C-alpha angles and dihedrals in degrees: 000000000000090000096183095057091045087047086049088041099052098033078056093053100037084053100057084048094046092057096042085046093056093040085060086050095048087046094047112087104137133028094264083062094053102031095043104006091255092292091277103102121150109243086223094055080036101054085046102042085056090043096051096037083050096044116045133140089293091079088040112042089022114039088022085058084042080052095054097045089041116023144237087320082099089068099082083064081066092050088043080049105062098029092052103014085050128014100026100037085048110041099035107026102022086058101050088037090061099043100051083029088063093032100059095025104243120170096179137050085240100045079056105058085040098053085054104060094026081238115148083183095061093048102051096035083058101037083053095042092052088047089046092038117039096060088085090054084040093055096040089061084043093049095049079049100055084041098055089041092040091062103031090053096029089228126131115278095232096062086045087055093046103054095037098060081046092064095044090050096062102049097035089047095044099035107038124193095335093054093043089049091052092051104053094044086059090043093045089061098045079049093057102042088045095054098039081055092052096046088054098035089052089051095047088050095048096050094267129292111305083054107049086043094044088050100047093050089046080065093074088111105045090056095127121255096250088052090044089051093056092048107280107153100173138309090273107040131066114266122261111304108254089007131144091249098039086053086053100043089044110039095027110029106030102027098025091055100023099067097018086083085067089071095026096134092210086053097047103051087062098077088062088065104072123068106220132028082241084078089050093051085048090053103053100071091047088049100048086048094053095045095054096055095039098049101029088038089057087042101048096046100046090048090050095044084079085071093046088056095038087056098041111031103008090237124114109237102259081054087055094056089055107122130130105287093044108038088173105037136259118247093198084067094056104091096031082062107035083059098044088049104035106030123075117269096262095041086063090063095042093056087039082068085039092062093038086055092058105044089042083057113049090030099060088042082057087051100048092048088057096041094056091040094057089036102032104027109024104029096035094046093045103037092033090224121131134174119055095345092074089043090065095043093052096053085047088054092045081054091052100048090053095059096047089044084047091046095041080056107060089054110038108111115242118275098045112105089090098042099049097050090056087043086060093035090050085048097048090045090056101043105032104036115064099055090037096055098036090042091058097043103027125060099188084069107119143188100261094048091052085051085049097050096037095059099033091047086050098039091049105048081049088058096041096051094046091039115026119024111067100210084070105029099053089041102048088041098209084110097058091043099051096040107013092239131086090234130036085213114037108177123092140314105009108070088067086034103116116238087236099067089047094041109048118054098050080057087056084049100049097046091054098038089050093035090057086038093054131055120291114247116261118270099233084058097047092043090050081051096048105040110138091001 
């Protein structure tokens, strides 16, 4: 390990960060510059910041390991990805975010659904639910962090995650969004060139790519009995039809994930940075580009690593990552290992700062939404003060939410950094989305059907996840001790069956059936909403 070359490599990175970090906290002087980054954002720092926040380690430790145990299925996340992440998130909802988001001058995701539907309630119970909820998204980025960092210093990953979580406090709770918002422009590049380099440098390894593609496929047989039995049907096919592990890519992975960015809050909130739809319309090409090398680039290389391994060590991926702590194998190892085996010495620092970049992106993002939630949307509803007050809560609350991701982190078991991002995105989706979407595009939305789809989309993906799908409710045990039994249905398909696709859409029902049922909203309020939309 050449030491003097990795020290020049990150000082040069931390102090990048360390200056982007302090010009956020020069430019920040009220809460609109530290909740929305004053509404003057650049498309280009705008387009990145979303990309990064959307694409961390967890899509490249956690679905690239997924992609080595399963295969290139995961590749239609990256078409759902770019169609609904992008275009669609951009150019429909972005458009009609910034504009009521100005109108009715909301700085959170939160403050926007509760503004309107003049509903302190909405704004406080999300608000509560993104601070509660996201800390398992947040501690599976820090643990592909730790992970990465852990294997490429050969140092313990609790000191990795430790001082990891330590770095990303300082500049999230000093520079606010501005200094979030730097920061990830300037990550999200590092990301792309890194993982350009890594697509071209796996397919130069592994002979090019009709190769790489035409060996892979030529593994069909070698997919291990216990993956076989579930539905695996080689790295470059579907699973089987109807199959445990079909149910799994499909429900949790590509649509969980898939349409859960819609009603990502850290996402959201970008598109209240920037001051004219122009900037959006600028964006979305930036940010379609960087999602398909980000994402492709982490699914076409786990899956290929299984060649790698079988060529070097006659061992799949998932067999490479076997050591004591781990007697199966752990697929969020999986990337961190295939790099440090298979990449040049100083390609392996570069994307060391690669993968720091996109945890330190999307993970600050995650802080920063939980930060303003306890201080914007939870202290100032219920307290009813405003001004510096709320600043200080929310950079308690970012504090907060550090420690519990941190601690979250030091005793997940291995294999969840993909899980439990689908597990946040599939939450977020059934509660969020329904008002949100329907709130934007449909005026006879009211108060009382975004309560009813709030609550239903939140308090049936809870049940779902302690009572019907399996990965949770095994896992979590209340299950077993209420009824004796993991799972309160056991035949198929719906123990692998995702909440989302449960949950959803009778919150989409509820929120239409009681908003036709109650009273429409006032036309001076819905023409103050609408204005210029």
């Amino acid at each position: 390990m050449n030491i003097l070359l990795l020290n020049v490599i990150v000082l040069i990175y931390l102090l990048v960060i360390g200056y982007l970090g302090y010009k956020g906290w020069k430019g920040t002087s009220s809460a609109e510059d530290y909740m929305v980054g004053g509404r003057k954002i650049h498309p280009f720092v705008m387009a990145m910041s979303y990309g990064a926040t959307f694409i961390s380690t967890a899509a490249i430790v956690g679905f690239g390991g997924f992609s080595g145990l399963f295969g290139m299925s995961l590749l239609w996340l990256t078409f759902l990805n770019i169609f609904l992440g992008i275009f669609i998130a951009f150019v429909f909802f972005g458009k009609r975010t910034r504009k009521m988001g100005h109108n009715l001058n909301a700085l959170t995701f939160p403050e926007l659904l509760a503004k309107r539907f003049e509903s302190k309630f909405i704004q406080w119970f999300s608000g509560l639910l993104i601070f509660c909820a996201m800390p398992i998204y947040a501690a599976a980025v820090l643990i592909g962090a730790a992970r990465f960092i852990e294997t490429t210093l050969n140092i313990s990953f609790d000191v990795a995650l430790l001082v990891f979580s330590i770095i990303i406090a300082v500049y999230v709770v000093m520079g606010g969004l501005k200094g979030v918002m730097y920061t990830d422009a300037f990550q999200g590049t590092i990301m792309f060139f890194g993982m350009l380099f890594l697509l071209y440098m796996t397919y130069d390894i592994l002979g090019g790519v009709t190769t790489a593609h035409q060996a892979i496929s030529n593994m069909s047989g070698l997919v291990p009995a216990n993956l076989a039995s579930v539905g695996h049907a080689g790295w470059t096919s579907m699973p089987t039809f109807g199959s445990p592990m079909w149910w799994t890519i499909v429900s949790s992975i590509i649509l969980g994930v898939g349409i859960g960015v819609l009603a990502q809050p850290q996402l959201i909130v970008r598109f209240m940075t920037v001051k004219s739809n122009r900037e959006l319309n600028r964006a979305v090409l930036i940010g379609a580009v960087f999602i398909l090398i980000a994402t492709g680039t982490a699914y076409v290389v786990g899956t290929l690593s299984n060649v790698y391994f079988m060529n070097t060590e006659g061992v799949l991926s998932i067999g490479a990552t076997v050591s004591e702590a781990f007697p199966t194998g752990n697929s969020d190892s999986i990337m961190p290992l295939y790099i440090n085996k298979a990449m040049p010495e100083w390609f392996i620092y570069i994307f060391l700062v690669s993968l720091l970049a996109a945890a330190m992106s999307t993970i600050s993002s995650q802080f920063h939404a939980q930060g303003t939630s306890i201080g914007r949307d939870v202290y100032e509803t219920i307290c009813g003060k405003k001004g510096l007050n709320s600043v200080i809560i929310t950079r308690l609350g970012i504090i907060v939410a550090i420690v519990i991701a941190a601690i979250l982190g030091y005793i997940l078991p291995g294999g969840i950094v993909a899980r439990g991002t689908a597990l946040f995105f599939g939450l977020c989706s059934a509660a969020f989305l329904p008002a949100y979407a329907l709130g934007l595009f449909w005026k006879r939305t009211t108060k009382e059907g975004a309560i009813a789809g709030l609550l239903t989309g939140t308090f049936v993906s809870l049940f779902c996840l302690v009572f019907i799908h399996q990965a949770e409710s095994a896992a979590l045990g209340i299950s077993k001790m209420l009824i004796g039994r993991d799972v309160l249905i056991s035949a198929m398909p719906w123990p692998y069956v995702d909440p989302m696709v449960i949950s959803l859409p009778l919150a989409f029902i509820a929120t239409v059936i009681v908003s036709l049922l109650t009273k429409a909203p006032s036309k001076e309020h819905l023409k103050k909403c609408f204005k210029g939309i």
